[in-house]
PDB file of C-alpha atoms in Angstrom:
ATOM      1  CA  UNK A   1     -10.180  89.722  -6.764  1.00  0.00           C
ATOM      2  CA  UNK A   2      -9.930  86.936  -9.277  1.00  0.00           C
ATOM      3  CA  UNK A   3      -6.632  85.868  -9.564  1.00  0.00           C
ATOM      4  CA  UNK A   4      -5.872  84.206 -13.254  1.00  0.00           C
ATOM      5  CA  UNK A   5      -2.521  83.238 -15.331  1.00  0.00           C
ATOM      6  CA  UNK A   6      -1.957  83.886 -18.755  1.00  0.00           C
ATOM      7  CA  UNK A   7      -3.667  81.648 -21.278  1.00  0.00           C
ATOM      8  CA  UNK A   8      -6.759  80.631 -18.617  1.00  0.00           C
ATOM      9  CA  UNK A   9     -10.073  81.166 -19.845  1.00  0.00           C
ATOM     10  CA  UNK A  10     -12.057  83.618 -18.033  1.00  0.00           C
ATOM     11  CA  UNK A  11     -15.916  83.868 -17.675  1.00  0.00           C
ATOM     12  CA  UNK A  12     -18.620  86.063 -15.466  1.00  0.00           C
ATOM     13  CA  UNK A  13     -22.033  85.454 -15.119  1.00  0.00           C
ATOM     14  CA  UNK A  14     -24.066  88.682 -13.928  1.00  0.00           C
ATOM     15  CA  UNK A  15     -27.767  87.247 -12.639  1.00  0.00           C
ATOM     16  CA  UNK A  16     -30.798  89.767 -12.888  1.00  0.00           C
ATOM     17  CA  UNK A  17     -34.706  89.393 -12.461  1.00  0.00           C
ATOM     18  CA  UNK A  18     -37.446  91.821 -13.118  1.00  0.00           C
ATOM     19  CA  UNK A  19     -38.890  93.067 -16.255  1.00  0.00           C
ATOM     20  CA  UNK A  20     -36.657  92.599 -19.230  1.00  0.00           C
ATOM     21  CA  UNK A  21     -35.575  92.301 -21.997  1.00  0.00           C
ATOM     22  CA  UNK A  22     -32.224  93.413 -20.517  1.00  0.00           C
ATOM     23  CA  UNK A  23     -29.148  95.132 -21.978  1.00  0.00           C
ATOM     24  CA  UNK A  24     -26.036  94.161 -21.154  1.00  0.00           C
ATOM     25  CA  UNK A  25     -22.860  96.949 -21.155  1.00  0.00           C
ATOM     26  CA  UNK A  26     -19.266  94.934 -20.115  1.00  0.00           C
ATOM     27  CA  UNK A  27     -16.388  97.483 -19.499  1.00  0.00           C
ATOM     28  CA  UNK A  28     -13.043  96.603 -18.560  1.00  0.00           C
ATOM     29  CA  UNK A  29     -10.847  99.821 -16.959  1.00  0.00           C
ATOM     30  CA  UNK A  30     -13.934 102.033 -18.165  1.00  0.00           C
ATOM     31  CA  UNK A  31     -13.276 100.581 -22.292  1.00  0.00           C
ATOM     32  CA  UNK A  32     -15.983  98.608 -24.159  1.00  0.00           C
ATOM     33  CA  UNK A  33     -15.355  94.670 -23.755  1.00  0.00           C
ATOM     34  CA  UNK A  34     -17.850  91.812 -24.418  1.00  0.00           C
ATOM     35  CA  UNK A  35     -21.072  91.807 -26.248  1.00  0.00           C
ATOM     36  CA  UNK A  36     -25.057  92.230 -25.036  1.00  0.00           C
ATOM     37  CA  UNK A  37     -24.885  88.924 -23.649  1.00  0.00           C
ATOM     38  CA  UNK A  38     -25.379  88.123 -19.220  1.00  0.00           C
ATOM     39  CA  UNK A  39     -21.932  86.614 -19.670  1.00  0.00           C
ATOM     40  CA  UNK A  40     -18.920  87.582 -20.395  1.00  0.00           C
ATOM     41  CA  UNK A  41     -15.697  85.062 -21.864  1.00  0.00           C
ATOM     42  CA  UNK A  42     -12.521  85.252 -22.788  1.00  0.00           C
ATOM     43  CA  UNK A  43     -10.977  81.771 -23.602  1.00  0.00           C
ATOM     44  CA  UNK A  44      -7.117  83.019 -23.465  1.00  0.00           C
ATOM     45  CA  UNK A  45      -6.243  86.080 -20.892  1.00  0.00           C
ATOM     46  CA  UNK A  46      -3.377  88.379 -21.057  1.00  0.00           C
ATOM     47  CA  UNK A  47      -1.850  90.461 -18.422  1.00  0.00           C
ATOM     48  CA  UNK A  48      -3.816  93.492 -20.358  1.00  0.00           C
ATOM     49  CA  UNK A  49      -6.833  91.748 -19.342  1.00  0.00           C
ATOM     50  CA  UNK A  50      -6.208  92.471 -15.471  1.00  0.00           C
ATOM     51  CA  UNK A  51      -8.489  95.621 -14.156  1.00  0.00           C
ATOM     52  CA  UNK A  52     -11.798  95.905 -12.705  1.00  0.00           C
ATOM     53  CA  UNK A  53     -14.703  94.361 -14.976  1.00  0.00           C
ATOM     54  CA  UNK A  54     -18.131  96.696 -14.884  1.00  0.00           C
ATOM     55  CA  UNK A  55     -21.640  95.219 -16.272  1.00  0.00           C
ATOM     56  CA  UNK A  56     -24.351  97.855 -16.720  1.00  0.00           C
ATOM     57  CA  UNK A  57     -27.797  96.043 -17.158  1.00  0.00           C
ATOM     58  CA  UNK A  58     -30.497  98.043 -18.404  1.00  0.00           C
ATOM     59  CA  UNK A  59     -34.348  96.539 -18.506  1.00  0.00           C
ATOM     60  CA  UNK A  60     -36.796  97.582 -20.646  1.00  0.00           C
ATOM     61  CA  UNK A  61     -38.876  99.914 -18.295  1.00  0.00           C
ATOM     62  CA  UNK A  62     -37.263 103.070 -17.600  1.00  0.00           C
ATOM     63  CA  UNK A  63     -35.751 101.897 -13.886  1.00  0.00           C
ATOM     64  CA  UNK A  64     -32.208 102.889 -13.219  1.00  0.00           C
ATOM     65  CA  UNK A  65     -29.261 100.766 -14.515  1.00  0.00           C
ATOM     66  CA  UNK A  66     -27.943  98.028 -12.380  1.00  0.00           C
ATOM     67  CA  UNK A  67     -24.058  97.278 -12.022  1.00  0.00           C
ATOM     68  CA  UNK A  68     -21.611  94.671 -10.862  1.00  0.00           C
ATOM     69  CA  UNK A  69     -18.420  94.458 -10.795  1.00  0.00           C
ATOM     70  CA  UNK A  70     -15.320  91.801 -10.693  1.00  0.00           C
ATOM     71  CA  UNK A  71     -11.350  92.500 -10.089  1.00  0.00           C
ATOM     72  CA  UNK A  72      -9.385  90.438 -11.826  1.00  0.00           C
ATOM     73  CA  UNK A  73      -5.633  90.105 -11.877  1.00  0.00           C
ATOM     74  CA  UNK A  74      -3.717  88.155 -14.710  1.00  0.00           C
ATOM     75  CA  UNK A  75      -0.106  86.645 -13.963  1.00  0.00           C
ATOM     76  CA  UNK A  76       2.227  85.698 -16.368  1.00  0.00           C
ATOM     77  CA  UNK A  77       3.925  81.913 -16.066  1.00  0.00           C
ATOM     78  CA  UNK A  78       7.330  81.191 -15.311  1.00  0.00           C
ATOM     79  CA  UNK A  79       9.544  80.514 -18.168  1.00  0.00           C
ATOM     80  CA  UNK A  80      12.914  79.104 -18.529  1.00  0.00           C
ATOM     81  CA  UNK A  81      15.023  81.135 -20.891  1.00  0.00           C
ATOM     82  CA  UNK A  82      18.325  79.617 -19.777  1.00  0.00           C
ATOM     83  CA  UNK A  83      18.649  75.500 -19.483  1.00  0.00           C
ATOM     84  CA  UNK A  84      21.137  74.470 -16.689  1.00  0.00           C
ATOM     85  CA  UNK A  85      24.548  74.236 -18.312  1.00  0.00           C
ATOM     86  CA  UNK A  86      28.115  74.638 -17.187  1.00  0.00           C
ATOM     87  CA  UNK A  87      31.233  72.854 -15.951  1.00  0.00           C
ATOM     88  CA  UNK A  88      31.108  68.720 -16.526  1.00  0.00           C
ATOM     89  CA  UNK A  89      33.031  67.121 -16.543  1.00  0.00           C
ATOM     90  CA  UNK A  90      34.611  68.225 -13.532  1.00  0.00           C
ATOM     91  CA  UNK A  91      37.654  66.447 -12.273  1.00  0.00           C
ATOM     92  CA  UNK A  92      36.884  64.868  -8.144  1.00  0.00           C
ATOM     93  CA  UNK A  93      38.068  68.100  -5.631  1.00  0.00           C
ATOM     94  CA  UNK A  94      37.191  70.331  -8.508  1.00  0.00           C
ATOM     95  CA  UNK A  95      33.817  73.271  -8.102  1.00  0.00           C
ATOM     96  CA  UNK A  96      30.538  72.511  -9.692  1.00  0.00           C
ATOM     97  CA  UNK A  97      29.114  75.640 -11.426  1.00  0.00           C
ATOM     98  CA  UNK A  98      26.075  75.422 -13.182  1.00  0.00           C
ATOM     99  CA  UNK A  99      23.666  78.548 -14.251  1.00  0.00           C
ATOM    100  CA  UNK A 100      20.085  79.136 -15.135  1.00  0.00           C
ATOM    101  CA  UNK A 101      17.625  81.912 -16.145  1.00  0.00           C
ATOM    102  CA  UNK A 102      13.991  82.282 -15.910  1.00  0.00           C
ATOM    103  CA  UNK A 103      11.487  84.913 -16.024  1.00  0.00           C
ATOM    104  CA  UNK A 104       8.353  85.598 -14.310  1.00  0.00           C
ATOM    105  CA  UNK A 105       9.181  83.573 -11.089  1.00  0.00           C
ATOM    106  CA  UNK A 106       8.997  83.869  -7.599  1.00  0.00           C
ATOM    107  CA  UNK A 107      11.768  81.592  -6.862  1.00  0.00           C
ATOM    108  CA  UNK A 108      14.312  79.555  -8.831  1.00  0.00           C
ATOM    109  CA  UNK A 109      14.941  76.228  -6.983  1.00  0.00           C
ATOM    110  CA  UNK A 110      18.060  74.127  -7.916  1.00  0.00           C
ATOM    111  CA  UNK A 111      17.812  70.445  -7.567  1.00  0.00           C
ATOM    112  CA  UNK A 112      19.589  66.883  -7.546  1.00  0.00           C
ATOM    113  CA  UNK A 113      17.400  64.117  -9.449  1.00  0.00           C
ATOM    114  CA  UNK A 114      17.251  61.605  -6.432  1.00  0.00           C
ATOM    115  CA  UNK A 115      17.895  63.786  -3.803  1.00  0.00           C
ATOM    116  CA  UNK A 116      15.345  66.628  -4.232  1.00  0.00           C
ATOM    117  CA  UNK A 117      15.972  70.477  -3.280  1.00  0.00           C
ATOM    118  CA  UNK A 118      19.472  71.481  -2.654  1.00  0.00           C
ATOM    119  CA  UNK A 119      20.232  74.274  -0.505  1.00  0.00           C
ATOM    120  CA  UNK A 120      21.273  76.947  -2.947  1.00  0.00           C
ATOM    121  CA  UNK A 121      18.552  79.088  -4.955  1.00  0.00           C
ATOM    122  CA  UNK A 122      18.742  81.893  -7.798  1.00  0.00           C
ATOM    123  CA  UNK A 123      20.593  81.708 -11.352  1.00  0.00           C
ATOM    124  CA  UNK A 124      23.696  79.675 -10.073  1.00  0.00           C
ATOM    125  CA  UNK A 125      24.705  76.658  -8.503  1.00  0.00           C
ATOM    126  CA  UNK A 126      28.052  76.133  -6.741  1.00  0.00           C
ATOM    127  CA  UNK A 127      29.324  73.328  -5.111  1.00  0.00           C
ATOM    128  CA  UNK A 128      33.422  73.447  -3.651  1.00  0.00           C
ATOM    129  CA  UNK A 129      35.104  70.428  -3.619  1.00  0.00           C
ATOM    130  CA  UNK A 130      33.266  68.274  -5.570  1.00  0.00           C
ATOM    131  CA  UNK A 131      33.226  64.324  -4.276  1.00  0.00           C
ATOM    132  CA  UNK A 132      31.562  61.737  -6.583  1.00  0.00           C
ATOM    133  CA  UNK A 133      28.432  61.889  -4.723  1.00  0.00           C
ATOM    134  CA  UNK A 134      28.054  65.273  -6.582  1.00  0.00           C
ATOM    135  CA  UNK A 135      27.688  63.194 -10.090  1.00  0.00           C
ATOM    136  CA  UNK A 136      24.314  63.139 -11.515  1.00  0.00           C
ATOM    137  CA  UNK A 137      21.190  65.492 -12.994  1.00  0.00           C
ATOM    138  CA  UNK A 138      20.567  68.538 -11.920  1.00  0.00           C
ATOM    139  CA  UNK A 139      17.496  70.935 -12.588  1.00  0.00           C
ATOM    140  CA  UNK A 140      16.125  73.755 -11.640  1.00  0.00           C
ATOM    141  CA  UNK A 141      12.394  74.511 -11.154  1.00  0.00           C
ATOM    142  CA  UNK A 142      10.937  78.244 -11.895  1.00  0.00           C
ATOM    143  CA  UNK A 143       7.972  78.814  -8.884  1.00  0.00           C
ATOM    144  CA  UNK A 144       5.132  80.245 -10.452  1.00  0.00           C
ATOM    145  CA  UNK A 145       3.205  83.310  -9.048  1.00  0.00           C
ATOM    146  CA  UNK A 146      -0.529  82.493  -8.227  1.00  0.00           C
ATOM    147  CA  UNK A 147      -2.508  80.700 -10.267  1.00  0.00           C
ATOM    148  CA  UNK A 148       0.191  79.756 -12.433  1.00  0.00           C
ATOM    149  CA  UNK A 149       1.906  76.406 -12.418  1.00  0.00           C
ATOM    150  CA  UNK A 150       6.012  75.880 -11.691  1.00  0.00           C
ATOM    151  CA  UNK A 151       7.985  75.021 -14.266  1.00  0.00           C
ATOM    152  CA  UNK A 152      11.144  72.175 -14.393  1.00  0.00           C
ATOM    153  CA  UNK A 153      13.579  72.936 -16.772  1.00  0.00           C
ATOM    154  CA  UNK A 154      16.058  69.732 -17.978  1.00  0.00           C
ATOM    155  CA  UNK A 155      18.017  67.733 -16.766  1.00  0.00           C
ATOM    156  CA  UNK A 156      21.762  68.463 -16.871  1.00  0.00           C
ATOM    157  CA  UNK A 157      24.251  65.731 -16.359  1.00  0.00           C
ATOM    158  CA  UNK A 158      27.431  66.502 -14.075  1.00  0.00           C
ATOM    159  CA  UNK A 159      29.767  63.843 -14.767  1.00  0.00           C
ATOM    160  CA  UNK A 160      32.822  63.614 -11.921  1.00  0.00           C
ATOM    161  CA  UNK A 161      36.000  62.071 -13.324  1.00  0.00           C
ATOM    162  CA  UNK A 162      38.600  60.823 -10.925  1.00  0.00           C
ATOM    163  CA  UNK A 163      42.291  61.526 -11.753  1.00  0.00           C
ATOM    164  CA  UNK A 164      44.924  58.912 -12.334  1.00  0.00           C
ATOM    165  CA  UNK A 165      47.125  58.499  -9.400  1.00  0.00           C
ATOM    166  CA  UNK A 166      50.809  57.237 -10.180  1.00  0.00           C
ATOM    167  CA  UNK A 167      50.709  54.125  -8.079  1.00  0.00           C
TER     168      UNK A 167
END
C-alpha cells in the first residue's frame, strides 16, 4: 500500500512487452480513472482518491488481458483550527490555561519556545502556581498521520506580572 497525504501528486507506471499496440484501462474502486496512457497521474490527491488502482492492458493480438494493481491510501494533514489563546497576563502564584484545536492529528503537543515539549498533551494546557519561569511563548504542534507533515501553530505570549507588596 502506497501511503499519500492530501495535495501529493500521485503517479503509476504499469511496464508491458510483447506485441502491441497496447490499451490501457485504469480503474480506481472498479470506476473509470485515467486515460489510454501506461501511466497514470494525479498532481493533487484527495482522501476520495484512496482504494485499490486496477490497469487492464490489452495488446493487439487476441491474448488475454493483463492486470496490475496498486493500494493506495490518502491522509488528510493536520490543521490548526484553534491558535493557543487564554489567560495572560497572569498574576505570579496564579494557573496558566491556555487551549488549542486541531483536526486530523495524531497528537497535539504543547510546547515552551526555549525549552521544547512540555509534559501535558491534547487541547489544553495547565500549569498551577505559576512562577516567572512560566513567562514566555507557547505553541502547540499538530502530529501529522503518515506521509503528512506536523504542523506548529503560533506563538502565544504568557506574560507573568508580579504583585505589589506593601513594604
Amino acid at each position: 500500500t502506497d501511503v499519500k497525504c492530501e495535495g501529493q501528486a500521485i503517479s503509476y507506471t504499469t511496464g508491458v512487452s510483447g506485441d502491441g499496440p497496447f490499451t490501457y484501462t485504469w480503474l480506481l474502486n472498479g470506476s473509470s480513472v485515467g486515460t489510454n496512457s501506461a501511466t497514470y497521474t494525479k498532481t493533487s490527491v484527495l482522501t476520495a482518491d484512496s482504494g485499490r488502482y486496477i490497469v487492464t492492458i490489452q495488446g493487439s493480438m487476441a491474448c488475454p488481458a493483463l492486470r496490475d494493481t496498486i493500494d493506495i491510501d490518502v491522509n488528510k494533514a493536520p490543521q490548526i483550527v484553534t491558535q493557543p489563546n487564554g489567560s495572560s497576563p497572569v498574576c505570579l502564584g496564579n494557573n496558566i490555561i491556555l487551549t488549542a484545536a486541531a483536526v486530523n492529528q495524531t497528537a497535539l503537543e504543547w510546547h515552551k519556545q526555549g525549552v521544547g515539549s512540555l509534559t501535558q498533551s491534547g487541547t489544553s494546557y495547565t500549569s498551577s502556581g505559576s512562577t516567572t519561569a512560566d513567562a514566555g511563548n507557547y505553541f502547540v504542534i499538530a502530529r501529522a498521520q503518515p506521509a503528512c507533515s506536523d504542523v506548529t501553530s503560533s506563538l502565544f505570549n504568557v506574560v507573568i506580572n508580579i504583585p505589589a507588596i506593601i513594604a
